[in-house]
mmCIF file of C-alpha atoms in Angstrom:
data_model
loop_
_atom_site.group_PDB
_atom_site.id
_atom_site.type_symbol
_atom_site.label_atom_id
_atom_site.label_comp_id
_atom_site.label_asym_id
_atom_site.label_seq_id
_atom_site.Cartn_x
_atom_site.Cartn_y
_atom_site.Cartn_z
ATOM 1 C CA MET S 1 -24.291 53.891 -41.474
ATOM 2 C CA GLY S 2 -26.856 56.074 -43.177
ATOM 3 C CA THR S 3 -27.784 59.528 -44.472
ATOM 4 C CA ILE S 4 -29.656 62.434 -42.922
ATOM 5 C CA SER S 5 -31.148 65.012 -45.289
ATOM 6 C CA LEU S 6 -32.944 68.290 -44.748
ATOM 7 C CA ALA S 7 -35.519 69.725 -47.148
ATOM 8 C CA LEU S 8 -37.073 73.178 -46.740
ATOM 9 C CA ASP S 9 -39.665 75.082 -48.698
ATOM 10 C CA ALA S 10 -38.025 77.357 -51.246
ATOM 11 C CA SER S 11 -39.819 80.377 -49.788
ATOM 12 C CA PHE S 12 -38.461 79.730 -46.302
ATOM 13 C CA GLU S 13 -35.555 81.954 -45.362
ATOM 14 C CA THR S 14 -32.751 79.989 -43.797
ATOM 15 C CA ASP S 15 -29.104 80.180 -42.855
ATOM 16 C CA HIS S 16 -27.366 77.462 -44.896
ATOM 17 C CA LEU S 17 -24.361 77.520 -42.576
ATOM 18 C CA LEU S 18 -26.654 76.946 -39.585
ATOM 19 C CA ASP S 19 -28.504 74.190 -41.451
ATOM 20 C CA GLU S 20 -25.215 72.433 -42.135
ATOM 21 C CA LYS S 21 -24.224 72.630 -38.464
ATOM 22 C CA ILE S 22 -27.616 71.219 -37.428
ATOM 23 C CA LEU S 23 -27.244 68.348 -39.895
ATOM 24 C CA HIS S 24 -23.747 67.538 -38.638
ATOM 25 C CA LYS S 25 -24.978 67.597 -35.047
ATOM 26 C CA ALA S 26 -27.980 65.379 -35.835
ATOM 27 C CA ALA S 27 -25.804 62.936 -37.779
ATOM 28 C CA GLY S 28 -23.346 62.780 -34.879
ATOM 29 C CA LEU S 29 -26.106 62.061 -32.350
ATOM 30 C CA ALA S 30 -27.667 59.407 -34.596
ATOM 31 C CA SER S 31 -24.278 57.783 -35.135
ATOM 32 C CA LEU S 32 -23.613 57.722 -31.388
ATOM 33 C CA ALA S 33 -27.030 56.171 -30.730
ATOM 34 C CA ILE S 34 -26.466 53.446 -33.343
ATOM 35 C CA GLU S 35 -22.979 52.674 -32.029
ATOM 36 C CA THR S 36 -24.354 52.455 -28.475
ATOM 37 C CA VAL S 37 -27.061 49.983 -29.513
ATOM 38 C CA CYS S 38 -24.528 47.902 -31.457
ATOM 39 C CA LEU S 39 -22.126 47.896 -28.498
ATOM 40 C CA HIS S 40 -24.881 46.852 -26.095
ATOM 41 C CA SER S 41 -25.947 44.051 -28.451
ATOM 42 C CA ASP S 42 -22.351 42.844 -28.803
ATOM 43 C CA LEU S 43 -21.740 42.900 -25.046
ATOM 44 C CA ARG S 44 -24.969 41.003 -24.402
ATOM 45 C CA HIS S 45 -24.042 38.387 -27.000
ATOM 46 C CA ARG S 46 -20.597 37.978 -25.430
ATOM 47 C CA SER S 47 -22.166 37.518 -21.993
ATOM 48 C CA GLU S 48 -24.526 34.768 -23.193
ATOM 49 C CA PHE S 49 -22.570 32.947 -25.903
ATOM 50 C CA ASP S 50 -19.255 31.136 -26.127
ATOM 51 C CA LEU S 51 -16.881 33.151 -28.324
ATOM 52 C CA LEU S 52 -15.185 30.123 -29.906
ATOM 53 C CA THR S 53 -18.181 27.990 -30.839
ATOM 54 C CA ASP S 54 -20.957 30.627 -30.823
ATOM 55 C CA ILE S 55 -23.284 28.437 -28.778
ATOM 56 C CA HIS S 56 -24.686 29.329 -25.371
ATOM 57 C CA ASN S 57 -22.287 29.555 -22.435
ATOM 58 C CA ARG S 58 -22.640 28.370 -18.838
ATOM 59 C CA PHE S 59 -24.315 31.621 -17.796
ATOM 60 C CA SER S 60 -27.076 31.119 -20.379
ATOM 61 C CA LEU S 61 -27.472 27.452 -19.514
ATOM 62 C CA GLU S 62 -27.887 28.087 -15.796
ATOM 63 C CA ASN S 63 -30.388 30.891 -16.433
ATOM 64 C CA ARG S 64 -32.471 28.627 -18.689
ATOM 65 C CA LEU S 65 -32.131 25.754 -16.227
ATOM 66 C CA GLN S 66 -33.536 27.942 -13.459
ATOM 67 C CA GLN S 67 -36.460 28.918 -15.697
ATOM 68 C CA LEU S 68 -37.263 25.277 -16.420
ATOM 69 C CA VAL S 69 -37.022 24.404 -12.723
ATOM 70 C CA GLU S 70 -39.632 27.071 -11.962
ATOM 71 C CA ILE S 71 -41.922 25.721 -14.692
ATOM 72 C CA ALA S 72 -41.464 22.157 -13.417
ATOM 73 C CA LYS S 73 -42.778 23.188 -9.996
ATOM 74 C CA SER S 74 -46.259 23.042 -11.514
ATOM 75 C CA GLY S 75 -45.898 19.260 -11.427
ATOM 76 C CA THR S 76 -46.824 18.766 -15.085
ATOM 77 C CA PHE S 77 -43.441 19.408 -16.678
ATOM 78 C CA SER S 78 -40.335 17.244 -16.916
ATOM 79 C CA PHE S 79 -36.990 17.945 -18.572
ATOM 80 C CA GLY S 80 -33.513 16.502 -18.815
ATOM 81 C CA LEU S 81 -29.973 17.805 -18.429
ATOM 82 C CA ILE S 82 -27.204 16.023 -20.341
ATOM 83 C CA TYR S 83 -23.557 16.615 -19.454
ATOM 84 C CA ILE S 84 -20.976 15.869 -22.162
ATOM 85 C CA ASP S 85 -17.239 15.635 -21.551
ATOM 86 C CA LEU S 86 -14.896 15.108 -24.503
ATOM 87 C CA ASN S 87 -12.459 12.262 -23.956
ATOM 88 C CA ALA S 88 -8.736 12.756 -24.573
ATOM 89 C CA PHE S 89 -9.122 16.404 -25.594
ATOM 90 C CA LYS S 90 -5.903 17.335 -23.795
ATOM 91 C CA GLN S 91 -4.004 14.846 -25.960
ATOM 92 C CA ILE S 92 -5.314 16.532 -29.097
ATOM 93 C CA ASN S 93 -4.095 19.912 -27.866
ATOM 94 C CA ASP S 94 -0.741 18.470 -26.784
ATOM 95 C CA SER S 95 -0.189 16.555 -30.028
ATOM 96 C CA TYR S 96 -1.449 19.033 -32.612
ATOM 97 C CA GLY S 97 -1.684 22.406 -30.880
ATOM 98 C CA HIS S 98 -4.526 24.554 -29.624
ATOM 99 C CA ASP S 99 -5.500 25.778 -33.099
ATOM 100 C CA VAL S 100 -6.359 22.227 -34.128
ATOM 101 C CA GLY S 101 -8.064 21.713 -30.763
ATOM 102 C CA ASP S 102 -10.257 24.757 -31.378
ATOM 103 C CA LEU S 103 -11.195 23.510 -34.851
ATOM 104 C CA TYR S 104 -12.038 20.122 -33.379
ATOM 105 C CA LEU S 105 -14.357 21.748 -30.825
ATOM 106 C CA ARG S 106 -16.155 23.612 -33.599
ATOM 107 C CA GLU S 107 -16.606 20.417 -35.590
ATOM 108 C CA VAL S 108 -17.988 18.634 -32.534
ATOM 109 C CA VAL S 109 -20.444 21.470 -31.934
ATOM 110 C CA SER S 110 -21.517 21.451 -35.569
ATOM 111 C CA ARG S 111 -22.399 17.761 -35.353
ATOM 112 C CA MET S 112 -24.197 18.046 -32.029
ATOM 113 C CA LYS S 113 -26.277 21.002 -33.203
ATOM 114 C CA GLY S 114 -27.655 18.747 -35.906
ATOM 115 C CA GLN S 115 -28.977 16.297 -33.300
ATOM 116 C CA ILE S 116 -30.781 18.514 -30.791
ATOM 117 C CA ARG S 117 -34.443 19.377 -31.175
ATOM 118 C CA PRO S 118 -36.103 22.793 -31.468
ATOM 119 C CA GLY S 119 -36.417 24.115 -27.950
ATOM 120 C CA ASP S 120 -33.349 22.279 -26.633
ATOM 121 C CA MET S 121 -30.283 24.272 -25.594
ATOM 122 C CA LEU S 122 -26.684 23.296 -26.363
ATOM 123 C CA ALA S 123 -24.067 25.103 -24.281
ATOM 124 C CA ARG S 124 -20.337 25.017 -23.741
ATOM 125 C CA ILE S 125 -19.785 25.067 -19.985
ATOM 126 C CA GLY S 126 -16.012 24.509 -19.857
ATOM 127 C CA GLY S 127 -12.969 23.912 -22.002
ATOM 128 C CA ASP S 128 -14.055 20.469 -23.223
ATOM 129 C CA GLU S 129 -17.389 20.191 -21.429
ATOM 130 C CA PHE S 130 -20.824 20.769 -22.906
ATOM 131 C CA ALA S 131 -24.403 20.406 -21.762
ATOM 132 C CA VAL S 132 -27.782 20.026 -23.390
ATOM 133 C CA LEU S 133 -31.029 21.063 -21.763
ATOM 134 C CA ALA S 134 -33.671 18.729 -23.161
ATOM 135 C CA ALA S 135 -36.901 20.619 -22.646
ATOM 136 C CA ARG S 136 -40.121 18.638 -22.448
ATOM 137 C CA ILE S 137 -39.372 14.971 -22.189
ATOM 138 C CA VAL S 138 -41.963 12.417 -21.111
ATOM 139 C CA ASN S 139 -39.540 10.291 -19.098
ATOM 140 C CA ALA S 140 -35.868 9.358 -18.755
ATOM 141 C CA ASP S 141 -36.000 7.382 -21.998
ATOM 142 C CA GLY S 142 -36.437 10.621 -23.925
ATOM 143 C CA ALA S 143 -33.204 12.039 -22.492
ATOM 144 C CA LYS S 144 -31.405 8.738 -23.082
ATOM 145 C CA GLU S 145 -32.518 8.715 -26.710
ATOM 146 C CA LEU S 146 -31.178 12.241 -27.225
ATOM 147 C CA ALA S 147 -27.909 11.334 -25.503
ATOM 148 C CA SER S 148 -27.606 8.314 -27.800
ATOM 149 C CA ARG S 149 -27.982 10.523 -30.866
ATOM 150 C CA LEU S 150 -25.330 12.879 -29.492
ATOM 151 C CA ARG S 151 -23.021 9.923 -28.832
ATOM 152 C CA HIS S 152 -23.314 8.886 -32.472
ATOM 153 C CA CYS S 153 -21.831 12.266 -33.435
ATOM 154 C CA PHE S 154 -18.467 10.679 -32.628
ATOM 155 C CA ASP S 155 -18.902 7.536 -34.731
ATOM 156 C CA ALA S 156 -17.136 8.989 -37.762
ATOM 157 C CA PRO S 157 -13.596 10.419 -37.516
ATOM 158 C CA PHE S 158 -13.121 14.172 -37.624
ATOM 159 C CA GLU S 159 -11.124 15.639 -40.508
ATOM 160 C CA VAL S 160 -9.491 18.726 -39.021
ATOM 161 C CA ASP S 161 -6.771 20.744 -40.744
ATOM 162 C CA GLY S 162 -5.655 17.706 -42.741
ATOM 163 C CA LYS S 163 -5.591 15.509 -39.655
ATOM 164 C CA ARG S 164 -7.846 12.553 -38.907
ATOM 165 C CA LEU S 165 -9.021 12.638 -35.307
ATOM 166 C CA ILE S 166 -10.930 9.894 -33.515
ATOM 167 C CA GLY S 167 -13.251 11.500 -31.011
ATOM 168 C CA SER S 168 -15.387 10.225 -28.159
ATOM 169 C CA ALA S 169 -17.236 11.614 -25.178
ATOM 170 C CA SER S 170 -18.713 10.623 -21.838
ATOM 171 C CA PHE S 171 -22.326 11.467 -21.004
ATOM 172 C CA GLY S 172 -24.240 12.003 -17.780
ATOM 173 C CA ILE S 173 -27.975 12.584 -17.434
ATOM 174 C CA SER S 174 -30.155 14.063 -14.723
ATOM 175 C CA ILE S 175 -33.937 14.332 -14.888
ATOM 176 C CA CYS S 176 -36.176 16.853 -13.183
ATOM 177 C CA PRO S 177 -37.891 16.043 -10.874
ATOM 178 C CA ARG S 178 -36.462 12.502 -10.553
ATOM 179 C CA ASP S 179 -32.893 13.602 -9.720
ATOM 180 C CA GLY S 180 -33.605 16.962 -8.152
ATOM 181 C CA THR S 181 -35.973 19.878 -7.993
ATOM 182 C CA ASP S 182 -33.492 22.741 -8.001
ATOM 183 C CA LYS S 183 -30.651 23.898 -10.207
ATOM 184 C CA ALA S 184 -27.798 22.816 -7.938
ATOM 185 C CA GLN S 185 -29.149 19.291 -7.482
ATOM 186 C CA LEU S 186 -29.606 18.735 -11.203
ATOM 187 C CA LEU S 187 -26.172 20.081 -12.101
ATOM 188 C CA LYS S 188 -24.529 17.924 -9.456
ATOM 189 C CA ALA S 189 -26.421 14.789 -10.498
ATOM 190 C CA ALA S 190 -25.580 15.190 -14.203
ATOM 191 C CA ASP S 191 -21.937 15.915 -13.419
ATOM 192 C CA ALA S 192 -21.670 12.865 -11.144
ATOM 193 C CA ALA S 193 -23.316 10.623 -13.741
ATOM 194 C CA MET S 194 -20.921 11.857 -16.405
ATOM 195 C CA TYR S 195 -17.857 11.103 -14.288
ATOM 196 C CA ASP S 196 -19.248 7.667 -13.433
ATOM 197 C CA ALA S 197 -19.568 6.993 -17.163
ATOM 198 C CA LYS S 198 -16.024 8.239 -17.789
ATOM 199 C CA ASP S 199 -14.610 6.026 -15.018
ATOM 200 C CA ALA S 200 -16.520 3.018 -16.345
ATOM 201 C CA SER S 201 -15.140 3.633 -19.838
ATOM 202 C CA ARG S 202 -11.585 3.837 -18.519
ATOM 203 C CA THR S 203 -12.031 0.625 -16.556
ATOM 204 C CA ALA S 204 -13.494 -1.208 -19.544
ATOM 205 C CA SER S 205 -10.598 -0.197 -21.782
ATOM 206 C CA SER S 206 -7.788 -0.904 -19.276
ATOM 207 C CA PRO S 207 -5.401 -3.840 -19.841
ATOM 208 C CA GLU S 208 -6.414 -5.305 -16.481
ATOM 209 C CA SER S 209 -10.052 -5.364 -17.544
ATOM 210 C CA THR S 210 -9.106 -6.941 -20.851
ATOM 211 C CA ARG S 211 -7.187 -9.754 -19.123
ATOM 212 C CA LYS S 212 -10.096 -10.423 -16.777
ATOM 213 C CA ALA S 213 -12.503 -10.547 -19.687
#
């Protein structure tokens, strides 16, 4: 990790054996300090980031959400929370295995990262669930526009491990302060909106709906 050296004036009487022991002791202490800092940094990263996709995890998202809620209490700040649930992810795992499923998740994240703005936060909050905190939006249309861009991430098929996967996702949006003024309210509203969108998609694609149409 580095080198420690000791230089003394030639006229200074010294015990070379003692000097060597001091150097070894100093190097050992420095090494321990560096390893401790590295370990602390690694543990902090693991506590705040998803290990598979290396984006923020639920813990980070909820901490940032609470911070934005506090800022919004000033009455001059609005932000959006977008829930994203991947459709048919279980089928991908069942058909091709979890290794392919993990690669698919990474590809999805790579595309979504290209659509969020500086200052927004993308987080993985569950196995196939993600969320985006859209900081500083003027109104609900701003969150809807971002969600639309994220939805387009699934327009093109995913080429994963030689397999062509057709992906899609359901989205739910909550806006502070329109849909809530605390963390729990906003999380619940976004989650409910996402499941409403998923149910609507299932209904629209069902044979019964097709016959009625």
